[in-house]
Amino acid sequence: VRSDREKILAKAAAKGVVIEDQELWTQLNEDVAAFKRVNTSVRSDSMKQIINGVMKEGINVDRVSFEDNTFSGMNCLQFSTLRGDVQMMEQLIKMGAALDIEASDMANHTGVVMKPKCCTALLLAVNGAITSRNIMSIVANGGMGGMGGPFGGDQARESYEGCVECAIQLVRLGADTSVTFQFPPGGKNHPIYQGWHVWKIEGKSIRDVATLVGSDLFEKTVEEFSTMEHQLENVNCRCGSRLPWKQCHAGKPTDPYYLTDKDDEKDVSKIKWRYSPMAPCHCNTSNSRLGLPETKKIYFKCCWDETAHREYYQCDKTSEIRVMARTAVTPMQREAMHFMQEMLKGKSEDEINALMESTQQMMKDPKFLIANRCKIVREGGAIALKAIASDNPCSKLSSWDPEVYAGVMETMDANLSFQWNDVHWALPKAELLKWTEEWNEALEQYCDNIGLTGSEREDVIKLHTASAFAPCGNVKCGKMETSVKQYSRCSKCYNIAYCSSACQKEDWKNHKQKWCKPGTRERQTTGISSGESLMQMLTK
């Protein structure tokens, strides 16, 4: 039977990889040690239950706790790194776990003492590695009777290898190495923290104590990833591949994978990384809150696509998701925002808060929203329909009957109702197909409700049927797609699509002036975070 080392060497040889330098051998040895670790909870019944809860029932993975007899108040990611369970750790991160969340408000379970203050998964992995290394040293010098077993060298070696591997992978994923070792309230004299006094690590950062771990690879990794340049270039994708984002799910130039605020451009701990592509898409949370159907898809197969509206970035310290919208702000939306800003001028803080609360309450009522939308369409006629299409000359909505348009919207379930727009270049494919089907079903139902039959019914349906095929953005062209999302969108604003580069070039002057202005994408962002209302944005 071949050893793990032999298997890896054989695989490397099959791929034409020649191992020559000592650095690669060092990393290879670390990897071999990780492969030897088979003691994992990832296939346990409790872990299977967690995976099912997170992936299918919308449970927040950062709020799931594990009982432990060492520390209390740990979430499952912290538990996995303290135990050196690499497989479990990577599975949790794959499902969207935040790397640096403390989760200090979690209830105590069977632990004998609270975990360290301001504790993160990386800090627990480093603590576990240093502790196990010292136990191995004691056993090697004849301490503990020189025995293996629960307190001996065998388990300590296994724990050490697992904790070191966890720590290395966390750093490569972008975990914060500036976190410091701090005693919990009342824990300074507890026996479990006795080693901290000996090692003199209180108040020191993970970066400061890297040498105590005893791994050259860990030291080198911490040093390399302490610079913004190296981290942005080499940080690993969170899908579990152990490949950098740029070689994995963010392999295309249109796939951004990090977000930095201008005030924190030099602080690596402030980077917000793209939400795990294999985690449940965050739009399910929004849909659930709005009473809309959930997709039950992973992020990469839902809102990740470059035709989607949303980019999700995760704050590893709070687990909050920041949503960045790719869709440009239309002239109509910009005008509405300006109107609301003017309306709020001169009002007191109490008046603004009262208006915000009143508006938010009304906006939560689907029937109120649909009634007002239909009223605007009926009263505005062709002008209102033209505005829905952002006054785009390629749209044919202005030729539709406003009464039919409003009637179809009223036929739909108020919770699911929407305004159809035939120039739907920015709409994600899955959502487009869903909306097309729902609109056409509602159109048939509308005709039934008002008793339309024969040729009159056929004419109404022919004119008002929604199509998933979009026109070329060059109004002089007139071509239509023959397959969904066939045409390529403008790479600067993602707000319009063309059948050819020639058409884009011909329409560029018009498109540049009206739609592709600076800030329309901003990497096409609105800067509105998850859960932030339009009113809150306007009153900043």
Coordinates of C-alpha atoms in Angstrom, one line a residue:
V1 CA 0.0 0.0 0.0
R2 CA 1.4 3.4 -1.0
S3 CA 1.9 6.0 1.6
D4 CA 0.2 9.5 1.3
R5 CA 3.6 10.9 0.4
E6 CA 4.0 8.4 -2.5
K7 CA 0.5 9.1 -3.7
I8 CA 1.1 12.9 -3.8
L9 CA 4.5 12.4 -5.6
A10 CA 2.8 10.1 -8.1
K11 CA 0.1 12.6 -8.8
A12 CA 2.7 15.4 -9.2
A13 CA 4.7 13.3 -11.6
A14 CA 1.5 12.5 -13.6
K15 CA 1.0 16.3 -14.0
G16 CA 4.6 16.9 -15.0
V17 CA 5.4 18.7 -11.8
V18 CA 9.1 18.4 -10.8
I19 CA 9.7 18.9 -7.1
E20 CA 13.1 20.5 -6.6
D21 CA 13.1 23.3 -4.0
Q22 CA 13.1 22.9 -0.2
E23 CA 10.1 25.3 0.2
L24 CA 7.8 23.0 -1.8
W25 CA 9.0 20.0 0.1
T26 CA 8.2 21.8 3.4
Q27 CA 4.7 22.5 2.2
L28 CA 4.3 19.0 0.9
N29 CA 5.2 17.6 4.3
E30 CA 2.6 19.9 5.9
D31 CA 0.0 18.7 3.4
V32 CA 0.9 15.0 4.1
A33 CA 0.4 15.6 7.8
A34 CA -3.0 17.1 7.1
F35 CA -4.0 14.1 4.9
K36 CA -3.1 11.8 7.8
R37 CA -5.7 13.4 9.9
V38 CA -8.8 11.2 9.6
N39 CA -10.4 12.1 12.9
T40 CA -13.0 14.6 11.6
S41 CA -16.6 15.4 12.6
V42 CA -17.6 16.4 9.1
R43 CA -19.5 13.1 8.6
S44 CA -21.0 12.9 12.0
D45 CA -24.8 13.0 12.4
S46 CA -24.6 16.4 14.1
M47 CA -22.6 17.9 11.3
K48 CA -24.9 16.5 8.7
Q49 CA -27.8 18.1 10.5
I50 CA -26.0 21.5 10.5
I51 CA -25.2 21.2 6.7
N52 CA -28.8 20.4 6.0
G53 CA -30.0 23.3 8.2
V54 CA -27.7 25.8 6.6
M55 CA -28.1 24.7 2.9
K56 CA -31.9 23.9 2.9
E57 CA -33.5 25.7 5.9
G58 CA -31.7 29.0 5.9
I59 CA -30.0 28.6 9.3
N60 CA -27.1 31.1 9.9
V61 CA -24.0 29.0 10.1
D62 CA -22.3 31.6 12.4
R63 CA -25.0 31.1 15.0
V64 CA -24.6 27.3 15.3
S65 CA -22.7 26.3 18.5
F66 CA -20.9 23.2 19.5
E67 CA -20.7 21.8 23.0
D68 CA -17.1 21.4 24.3
N69 CA -15.4 20.6 27.6
T70 CA -12.5 23.1 27.1
F71 CA -14.1 26.4 26.3
S72 CA -17.7 27.6 26.2
G73 CA -19.3 30.1 24.0
M74 CA -17.8 28.8 20.7
N75 CA -19.6 28.6 17.4
C76 CA -19.0 25.6 15.2
L77 CA -16.1 27.2 13.2
Q78 CA -14.2 28.0 16.3
F79 CA -14.8 24.5 17.7
S80 CA -13.4 22.9 14.5
T81 CA -10.2 25.0 14.6
L82 CA -9.6 24.4 18.3
R83 CA -9.9 20.6 17.6
G84 CA -7.7 20.9 14.5
D85 CA -10.5 19.5 12.3
V86 CA -9.5 20.8 8.9
Q87 CA -12.2 19.1 6.9
M88 CA -15.0 20.4 9.1
M89 CA -13.5 23.9 9.1
E90 CA -13.3 24.1 5.3
Q91 CA -16.9 22.7 5.0
L92 CA -18.2 25.5 7.3
I93 CA -16.3 28.2 5.4
K94 CA -17.7 26.8 2.2
M95 CA -21.2 27.2 3.6
G96 CA -20.5 30.9 4.3
A97 CA -19.0 31.0 7.8
A98 CA -17.4 34.3 8.7
L99 CA -13.7 33.9 9.6
D100 CA -13.2 36.4 12.4
I101 CA -16.6 36.6 14.1
E102 CA -16.3 36.4 17.9
A103 CA -19.8 35.1 18.7
S104 CA -19.2 36.1 22.3
D105 CA -22.9 36.4 23.1
M106 CA -23.6 32.7 22.6
A107 CA -24.8 30.8 25.6
N108 CA -22.5 28.8 27.8
H109 CA -22.8 25.1 27.3
T110 CA -20.7 22.4 29.1
G111 CA -17.4 24.4 28.9
V112 CA -15.5 24.9 32.1
V113 CA -14.4 28.4 31.2
M114 CA -15.1 31.1 28.6
K115 CA -13.0 31.2 25.5
P116 CA -10.5 34.0 25.2
K117 CA -11.8 37.6 24.9
C118 CA -12.1 38.9 21.3
C119 CA -11.5 35.3 20.2
T120 CA -11.5 34.2 16.6
A121 CA -11.2 30.8 14.9
L122 CA -7.6 31.6 13.9
L123 CA -6.6 32.5 17.4
L124 CA -8.0 29.2 18.7
A125 CA -6.1 27.3 16.0
V126 CA -2.9 29.0 17.0
N127 CA -3.6 28.5 20.7
G128 CA -4.2 24.8 20.0
A129 CA -1.0 24.4 18.0
I130 CA 1.2 26.1 20.7
T131 CA -0.5 24.0 23.4
S132 CA -0.1 20.7 21.6
R133 CA 3.5 21.5 20.7
N134 CA 4.4 22.1 24.3
I135 CA 2.7 18.8 25.3
M136 CA 4.8 17.0 22.7
S137 CA 7.9 18.6 24.2
I138 CA 7.0 17.6 27.7
V139 CA 6.3 14.0 26.6
A140 CA 9.6 13.8 24.6
N141 CA 11.5 14.8 27.8
G142 CA 9.9 12.1 29.8
G143 CA 7.0 14.1 31.2
M144 CA 3.6 12.5 31.7
G145 CA 5.4 9.2 32.1
G146 CA 6.5 9.4 28.5
M147 CA 3.2 7.8 27.5
G148 CA 0.8 8.2 24.7
G149 CA -2.9 8.1 25.2
P150 CA -5.3 11.0 25.9
F151 CA -2.6 13.2 27.4
G152 CA 0.4 11.8 25.6
G153 CA 2.4 12.4 22.4
D154 CA 0.2 10.6 19.9
Q155 CA -2.9 12.7 20.4
A156 CA -0.9 15.9 20.8
R157 CA 0.9 15.2 17.5
E158 CA -2.4 14.7 15.7
S159 CA -3.9 17.8 17.3
Y160 CA -0.8 19.9 16.5
E161 CA -0.8 18.9 12.8
G162 CA -4.6 19.7 12.5
C163 CA -4.3 23.0 14.3
V164 CA -1.3 24.1 12.2
E165 CA -3.1 23.2 9.0
C166 CA -6.3 25.0 10.1
A167 CA -4.2 28.1 10.9
I168 CA -2.4 28.1 7.6
Q169 CA -5.6 27.8 5.6
L170 CA -7.3 30.5 7.6
V171 CA -4.5 32.9 6.9
R172 CA -4.6 32.0 3.2
L173 CA -8.4 32.7 3.3
G174 CA -7.9 36.2 4.6
A175 CA -8.3 35.7 8.4
D176 CA -7.1 38.6 10.6
T177 CA -3.6 38.0 12.1
S178 CA -3.7 41.2 14.2
V179 CA -6.1 39.7 16.8
T180 CA -4.5 39.7 20.2
F181 CA -4.5 37.1 23.0
Q182 CA -6.7 38.4 25.9
F183 CA -7.9 36.6 29.0
P184 CA -11.7 36.4 29.4
P185 CA -13.3 38.0 32.4
G186 CA -12.2 36.1 35.5
G187 CA -10.1 33.6 33.5
K188 CA -6.6 34.9 34.1
N189 CA -5.9 32.5 37.0
H190 CA -7.8 29.5 35.6
P191 CA -5.6 26.5 35.0
I192 CA -6.5 26.2 31.4
Y193 CA -4.7 29.5 30.8
Q194 CA -1.6 28.6 32.8
G195 CA 0.4 28.2 29.6
W196 CA -0.3 31.8 28.5
H197 CA 1.7 33.1 31.6
V198 CA 4.6 30.8 30.7
W199 CA 4.7 31.7 27.0
K200 CA 4.0 35.4 27.8
I201 CA 1.5 35.8 25.0
E202 CA -1.1 38.0 26.7
G203 CA -1.6 41.2 24.7
K204 CA 0.4 39.9 21.7
S205 CA -1.1 39.4 18.3
I206 CA -1.2 36.2 16.3
R207 CA 1.5 37.7 14.0
D208 CA 3.7 38.3 17.1
V209 CA 3.5 34.7 18.3
A210 CA 3.8 33.0 14.9
T211 CA 7.3 31.6 15.9
L212 CA 5.8 29.8 18.9
V213 CA 3.8 27.6 16.5
G214 CA 6.9 25.9 15.3
S215 CA 5.9 25.7 11.6
D216 CA 8.1 27.5 9.1
L217 CA 5.3 27.4 6.6
F218 CA 2.9 29.1 9.0
E219 CA 5.5 31.8 9.8
K220 CA 6.1 32.4 6.1
T221 CA 2.3 32.5 5.3
V222 CA 1.6 35.0 8.1
E223 CA 4.4 37.3 6.9
E224 CA 3.4 37.1 3.3
F225 CA -0.3 37.8 3.9
S226 CA 0.3 40.7 6.2
T227 CA 0.7 42.9 3.1
M228 CA -2.3 44.2 1.2
E229 CA -0.7 43.6 -2.2
H230 CA 0.0 39.9 -1.5
Q231 CA -3.3 39.3 0.1
L232 CA -5.4 40.7 -2.8
E233 CA -3.3 38.7 -5.3
N234 CA -3.2 35.4 -3.5
V235 CA -6.0 35.0 -1.0
N236 CA -7.8 31.7 -1.5
C237 CA -11.4 31.2 -2.8
R238 CA -13.8 30.1 -0.1
C239 CA -15.2 27.1 -2.0
G240 CA -12.7 24.7 -0.5
S241 CA -10.4 24.4 -3.5
R242 CA -7.4 26.0 -1.8
L243 CA -6.8 28.0 -5.0
P244 CA -6.5 31.8 -5.2
W245 CA -9.8 33.5 -6.1
K246 CA -8.3 34.6 -9.5
Q247 CA -7.6 31.0 -10.4
C248 CA -11.0 29.7 -9.1
H249 CA -14.5 31.2 -9.0
A250 CA -13.3 34.8 -9.8
G251 CA -11.3 33.7 -12.8
K252 CA -12.9 36.3 -15.1
P253 CA -12.2 40.0 -15.1
T254 CA -15.9 40.6 -14.5
D255 CA -15.8 38.6 -11.3
P256 CA -14.7 40.9 -8.4
Y257 CA -13.9 39.1 -5.2
Y258 CA -13.0 41.8 -2.7
L259 CA -14.2 45.2 -1.5
T260 CA -12.2 47.9 0.3
D261 CA -13.4 51.3 1.7
K262 CA -11.3 54.3 0.8
D263 CA -10.5 55.0 4.5
D264 CA -9.1 51.4 5.0
E265 CA -7.2 50.8 1.8
K266 CA -4.0 49.9 3.7
D267 CA -5.6 47.9 6.5
V268 CA -5.7 44.2 5.4
S269 CA -8.1 43.4 8.3
K270 CA -10.8 45.7 6.8
I271 CA -11.1 43.9 3.4
K272 CA -14.5 42.4 2.7
W273 CA -14.2 39.3 0.7
R274 CA -16.8 37.9 -1.7
Y275 CA -19.3 35.7 -0.1
S276 CA -18.6 32.0 -0.6
P277 CA -19.7 30.9 -4.0
M278 CA -20.9 27.5 -2.6
A279 CA -23.0 29.0 0.2
P280 CA -26.8 29.4 0.0
C281 CA -27.4 32.6 -2.0
H282 CA -28.1 35.5 0.2
C283 CA -31.1 36.6 -1.9
N284 CA -33.0 33.8 -0.1
T285 CA -32.8 35.9 3.0
S286 CA -34.2 39.0 1.3
N287 CA -36.9 37.0 -0.5
S288 CA -38.0 35.4 2.8
R289 CA -38.2 38.8 4.4
L290 CA -40.3 40.2 1.5
G291 CA -42.5 37.1 1.3
L292 CA -41.1 36.1 -2.1
P293 CA -40.3 32.5 -3.1
E294 CA -36.7 31.3 -2.3
T295 CA -34.4 30.0 -4.9
K296 CA -32.7 27.4 -2.7
K297 CA -29.6 27.8 -5.0
I298 CA -26.0 28.3 -4.1
Y299 CA -24.6 31.8 -4.7
F300 CA -22.5 30.9 -7.7
K301 CA -25.6 29.4 -9.5
C302 CA -27.9 32.3 -8.5
C303 CA -26.8 35.9 -8.1
W304 CA -23.1 35.5 -8.9
D305 CA -23.5 35.5 -12.7
E306 CA -22.3 38.6 -14.4
T307 CA -25.8 39.3 -15.6
A308 CA -27.1 39.5 -12.0
H309 CA -28.0 42.6 -10.0
R310 CA -26.1 41.7 -6.9
E311 CA -22.6 41.1 -5.5
Y312 CA -22.4 39.9 -1.9
Y313 CA -19.4 40.7 0.3
Q314 CA -19.0 39.4 3.8
C315 CA -17.6 41.2 6.8
D316 CA -15.7 38.5 8.6
K317 CA -15.9 40.3 12.0
T318 CA -19.7 40.7 12.1
S319 CA -20.8 38.2 9.4
E320 CA -22.9 41.0 7.9
I321 CA -23.4 40.8 4.1
R322 CA -22.9 44.0 2.1
V323 CA -24.9 44.1 -1.2
M324 CA -23.5 45.9 -4.2
A325 CA -25.9 46.3 -7.1
R326 CA -24.5 46.2 -10.6
T327 CA -27.6 47.8 -12.2
A328 CA -27.3 51.4 -13.1
V329 CA -29.5 54.0 -11.5
T330 CA -32.0 55.0 -14.2
P331 CA -32.9 58.6 -14.9
M332 CA -36.3 58.0 -13.4
Q333 CA -34.8 56.6 -10.2
R334 CA -32.3 59.4 -10.0
E335 CA -35.2 62.0 -10.4
A336 CA -37.2 60.2 -7.7
M337 CA -34.2 60.3 -5.3
H338 CA -33.7 64.0 -6.0
F339 CA -37.4 64.7 -5.3
M340 CA -37.2 62.9 -2.0
Q341 CA -34.0 64.7 -1.0
E342 CA -35.7 68.0 -1.7
M343 CA -38.8 66.9 0.3
L344 CA -36.6 66.2 3.3
K345 CA -34.9 69.6 3.3
G346 CA -35.6 71.8 6.3
K347 CA -37.3 69.0 8.3
S348 CA -36.3 68.1 11.9
E349 CA -34.8 64.8 12.8
D350 CA -38.1 63.7 14.4
E351 CA -40.1 64.7 11.3
I352 CA -37.7 62.8 9.1
N353 CA -37.8 59.7 11.3
A354 CA -41.6 59.8 11.4
L355 CA -41.7 60.1 7.6
M356 CA -39.3 57.2 7.2
E357 CA -41.3 55.0 9.5
S358 CA -44.5 55.9 7.7
T359 CA -43.0 55.3 4.3
Q360 CA -41.4 52.0 5.4
Q361 CA -44.7 50.7 6.7
M362 CA -46.5 51.6 3.5
M363 CA -43.8 50.0 1.4
K364 CA -44.2 46.7 3.3
D365 CA -47.8 46.5 2.1
P366 CA -47.8 44.8 -1.3
K367 CA -51.4 45.8 -2.1
F368 CA -50.5 49.4 -1.5
L369 CA -47.6 49.2 -3.8
I370 CA -49.4 47.5 -6.7
A371 CA -52.4 49.8 -6.4
N372 CA -50.2 52.9 -6.7
R373 CA -48.2 51.4 -9.6
C374 CA -51.4 50.6 -11.5
K375 CA -52.7 54.1 -10.8
I376 CA -49.6 55.7 -12.2
V377 CA -49.8 53.5 -15.4
R378 CA -53.4 54.2 -16.0
E379 CA -53.1 58.0 -15.4
G380 CA -49.7 58.3 -17.1
G381 CA -50.6 56.2 -20.2
A382 CA -47.9 55.8 -22.8
I383 CA -45.6 58.2 -20.9
A384 CA -45.7 56.0 -17.8
L385 CA -45.0 52.9 -19.8
K386 CA -42.1 54.7 -21.5
A387 CA -40.7 55.7 -18.1
I388 CA -40.8 52.0 -16.9
A389 CA -38.4 51.3 -19.8
S390 CA -36.3 54.2 -18.7
D391 CA -37.3 56.1 -21.9
N392 CA -35.2 53.6 -23.9
P393 CA -36.0 54.0 -27.7
C394 CA -35.5 50.2 -28.2
S395 CA -38.6 49.5 -26.0
K396 CA -42.0 48.8 -27.4
L397 CA -43.9 49.3 -24.1
S398 CA -45.2 52.7 -25.1
S399 CA -47.4 50.9 -27.8
W400 CA -49.0 48.7 -25.1
D401 CA -52.4 49.4 -23.8
P402 CA -52.0 50.9 -20.2
E403 CA -55.3 49.4 -19.1
V404 CA -54.1 45.9 -20.1
Y405 CA -50.7 46.5 -18.5
A406 CA -52.2 47.6 -15.2
G407 CA -54.8 44.8 -15.4
V408 CA -52.2 42.1 -15.8
M409 CA -50.3 43.5 -12.7
E410 CA -53.5 43.4 -10.7
T411 CA -54.1 39.8 -11.7
M412 CA -50.8 38.6 -10.2
D413 CA -50.4 37.8 -6.5
A414 CA -49.6 41.2 -4.9
N415 CA -46.6 39.7 -3.1
L416 CA -45.1 38.5 -6.5
S417 CA -46.3 41.4 -8.7
F418 CA -43.7 43.3 -10.8
Q419 CA -43.5 45.7 -13.7
W420 CA -42.6 44.1 -17.0
N421 CA -39.8 45.8 -19.0
D422 CA -39.1 44.5 -22.5
V423 CA -35.5 46.0 -22.5
H424 CA -34.4 43.6 -19.8
W425 CA -30.6 43.4 -20.5
A426 CA -29.7 43.7 -16.8
L427 CA -32.1 41.1 -15.5
P428 CA -30.5 37.8 -14.4
K429 CA -31.4 34.9 -16.7
A430 CA -33.2 32.8 -14.1
E431 CA -35.3 35.8 -12.9
L432 CA -36.0 36.8 -16.5
L433 CA -37.4 33.4 -17.4
K434 CA -39.4 33.3 -14.3
W435 CA -40.9 36.7 -14.8
T436 CA -41.7 36.0 -18.5
E437 CA -43.7 32.9 -17.6
E438 CA -45.5 34.6 -14.7
W439 CA -46.4 37.6 -16.8
N440 CA -47.8 35.5 -19.7
E441 CA -49.8 33.4 -17.3
A442 CA -51.3 36.5 -15.7
L443 CA -52.1 37.9 -19.2
E444 CA -54.1 34.8 -20.0
Q445 CA -55.9 35.1 -16.7
Y446 CA -56.6 38.8 -17.3
C447 CA -58.2 37.9 -20.6
D448 CA -60.4 35.3 -18.9
N449 CA -61.4 37.7 -16.1
I450 CA -62.7 40.3 -18.5
G451 CA -64.2 37.8 -20.9
L452 CA -62.1 38.4 -24.0
T453 CA -62.5 35.7 -26.7
G454 CA -61.8 35.2 -30.4
S455 CA -59.7 37.5 -32.5
E456 CA -59.9 40.3 -29.9
R457 CA -58.3 38.1 -27.3
E458 CA -55.7 36.9 -29.8
D459 CA -54.8 40.6 -30.6
V460 CA -54.5 41.5 -27.0
I461 CA -52.3 38.5 -26.2
K462 CA -50.1 39.0 -29.2
L463 CA -49.4 42.7 -28.4
H464 CA -48.8 42.2 -24.6
T465 CA -47.0 38.9 -24.4
A466 CA -43.7 39.1 -22.6
S467 CA -40.6 37.8 -24.4
A468 CA -37.3 36.6 -22.9
F469 CA -35.5 37.7 -26.0
A470 CA -34.1 41.3 -25.9
P471 CA -33.5 43.7 -28.8
C472 CA -30.1 44.9 -29.8
G473 CA -29.3 48.1 -27.9
N474 CA -28.6 50.0 -31.2
V475 CA -32.0 51.4 -32.1
K476 CA -31.0 51.5 -35.8
C477 CA -30.4 47.8 -35.9
G478 CA -33.7 46.3 -34.9
K479 CA -32.5 42.7 -34.5
M480 CA -33.8 40.5 -31.7
E481 CA -32.1 37.7 -29.8
T482 CA -32.9 34.1 -30.9
S483 CA -31.7 32.6 -27.6
V484 CA -31.9 34.0 -24.1
K485 CA -29.1 36.4 -23.1
Q486 CA -27.5 35.9 -26.5
Y487 CA -26.2 39.5 -26.9
S488 CA -23.1 40.8 -25.0
R489 CA -23.6 43.6 -22.6
C490 CA -21.5 46.8 -22.3
S491 CA -18.6 45.9 -20.0
K492 CA -18.6 49.4 -18.5
C493 CA -22.2 49.7 -17.3
Y494 CA -23.7 46.3 -17.8
N495 CA -26.9 48.2 -18.6
I496 CA -27.3 47.5 -22.4
A497 CA -26.5 44.7 -24.8
Y498 CA -25.6 44.6 -28.5
C499 CA -25.7 42.0 -31.2
S500 CA -22.2 42.9 -32.4
S501 CA -19.3 45.2 -31.7
A502 CA -20.2 47.2 -34.8
C503 CA -23.6 48.0 -33.4
Q504 CA -22.1 49.0 -30.1
K505 CA -19.6 51.3 -31.8
E506 CA -22.4 52.9 -33.9
D507 CA -24.5 53.5 -30.8
W508 CA -21.6 54.6 -28.5
K509 CA -22.1 58.3 -28.7
N510 CA -25.8 58.0 -27.7
H511 CA -25.1 55.3 -25.1
K512 CA -22.2 57.2 -23.6
Q513 CA -24.2 60.4 -23.1
K514 CA -27.4 58.8 -21.7
W515 CA -26.5 55.5 -20.0
C516 CA -22.8 54.9 -19.6
K517 CA -21.9 57.9 -17.5
P518 CA -19.2 57.7 -14.7
G519 CA -20.8 56.2 -11.6
T520 CA -23.4 54.1 -13.4
R521 CA -21.6 51.0 -12.4
E522 CA -19.0 52.3 -9.9
R523 CA -18.4 48.8 -10.3
Q524 CA -22.0 49.4 -10.7
T525 CA -22.8 49.9 -7.0
T526 CA -25.3 51.9 -5.2
G527 CA -23.5 51.5 -1.9
I528 CA -26.7 50.4 -0.1
S529 CA -25.9 47.7 2.4
S530 CA -28.1 44.8 3.2
G531 CA -31.2 45.9 5.0
E532 CA -30.6 49.6 4.4
S533 CA -33.6 51.5 3.0
L534 CA -33.7 54.1 0.4
M535 CA -34.9 56.6 3.0
Q536 CA -31.8 55.8 5.1
M537 CA -29.5 56.3 2.1
L538 CA -31.1 59.7 1.3
T539 CA -30.8 61.0 4.9
K540 CA -27.1 60.1 5.3

